[in-house]
Amino acid sequence: MNQNLDEAATPDAALPRLARVVQIENRLLLIRYALVGVYIILNRFDLEGALNRNALLLFIATLVAHNILVHAISASGRVAWYLGNGNTLAHLASTTAVVALTGGESSPFCLLYFLILLAQVLYAPHFRRTYTVLLLCAVAFSAAVIVRYFTIGAVPQLLPLCIVYLALSLCYQLIQSLANLLYTIELGLQNRAQELASSKATLRTILDAADGPIIVYDDNEFITEVNIRACEFLQCPRESLLGTRFRQYLFDDGTLPHKLATLKSRGEYQGEAIAVLPEGDELNVTVSVRSYIREGRRFFVALLHDITEQKHLQEATRTANLELEKINRELQQVDTLRNEFYATVSQRLRSPLSAILGYTDLLLNEELGELNSGQRKALQTCRRSVARVFGLVDEVFEARSASSDRDPVHPAPVAARPGRHQPPP
């Protein structure tokens, strides 16, 4: 545990405290200027010479030197120096000068040593360093008492000395525990921040490795993360997408608020939508959204899939099917007309052919008179021709019957064929 704290007690690990430390140092800078002004005024109106001129000059020189150092740090921008040992020594020197000039072991400014110990909790909260600062404070306080003795001959009082040393020891015990606790908490927060940064980097890698567009937004629908595919899909850079509302990239057909409200209540949604690009183009997409909790807040991950080509293909297929149905209806009409034509032709051909065939049979049977050989031969030729025509008509109807298995056609009834000895109608 101690080793981990030693390794983490670096300016980089303490960077979150720098802003507060800079504020404290700026206020202390003003306080030191105020002290210098007060002692200059006291020196100006010290007509009886009660103040020690040499001690006063040492005090002013110490405070001014500390202020000049602070100005140099601020001008150079190296504010991390405030967290180092040099700043602690500078504060000890200023405090020692104030204590030596204002009464030594009886000075009310001895409390500044306790403040220096307490400042370690904020500046460098580490119990080992606090122990070192405790020794430095004890040495600096002793130096203030000794300087006061040799400059103005003030003999140190034993009781105030013991009280200050005892108070420093007790303050050290308290601050040691407090600093160790606070630093452990800070170290845990830093590890948590590193883990969070690592998880964010991992999430970024996963998002960028995904094939489809992925958009992450919070409970207020503000986009917090997108992958490269989403930037390419929405035709916007990542910086332009972050902070915008997710719903502005979806076409609102009147049901969008209801869908988003349902998503928030159920935590998931899957369906189709129309994505609206910044240039005004529209794309058909499938949207799959799920919620998750991160750092106590709810976020939503939306996966988009472009189905514009599939929609175009479906529309083309639907149009082709409509055209096919139209063509089928037209073919059925043509087939009906054809069947009606065949029926009409058959009916009109069979009746006269039957009459011709019947009278030819009567003549051949010599029922209407005797025939010579030439007449009989001519009538037989005529009868064969009529029979051939009947065969052709039968062949047409057989072909119709074969095709009617797929699309039945009900031909019109035809007249019956007369027999050999049947008289014509």
Short mmCIF file of C-alpha atoms in Angstrom, two decimals, residues 67 75 114 117 141 178 191 203 250 263 311 398 411:
data_model
loop_
_atom_site.label_atom_id
_atom_site.label_comp_id
_atom_site.label_asym_id
_atom_site.label_seq_id
_atom_site.Cartn_x
_atom_site.Cartn_y
_atom_site.Cartn_z
CA ASN A 67 5.95 36.65 -4.04
CA ALA A 75 4.39 33.76 -15.86
CA PHE A 114 -0.45 23.67 11.32
CA LEU A 117 0.77 20.45 7.58
CA PHE A 141 9.76 26.90 14.39
CA LEU A 178 -6.70 11.98 6.97
CA ASN A 191 -7.69 4.03 -11.23
CA LEU A 203 -15.61 0.75 -26.98
CA LEU A 250 -35.13 10.30 -38.68
CA LEU A 263 -38.30 2.74 -26.58
CA LYS A 311 -36.73 -1.58 -50.91
CA GLU A 398 -58.23 -32.08 -80.22
CA PRO A 411 -66.20 -24.60 -76.55
#
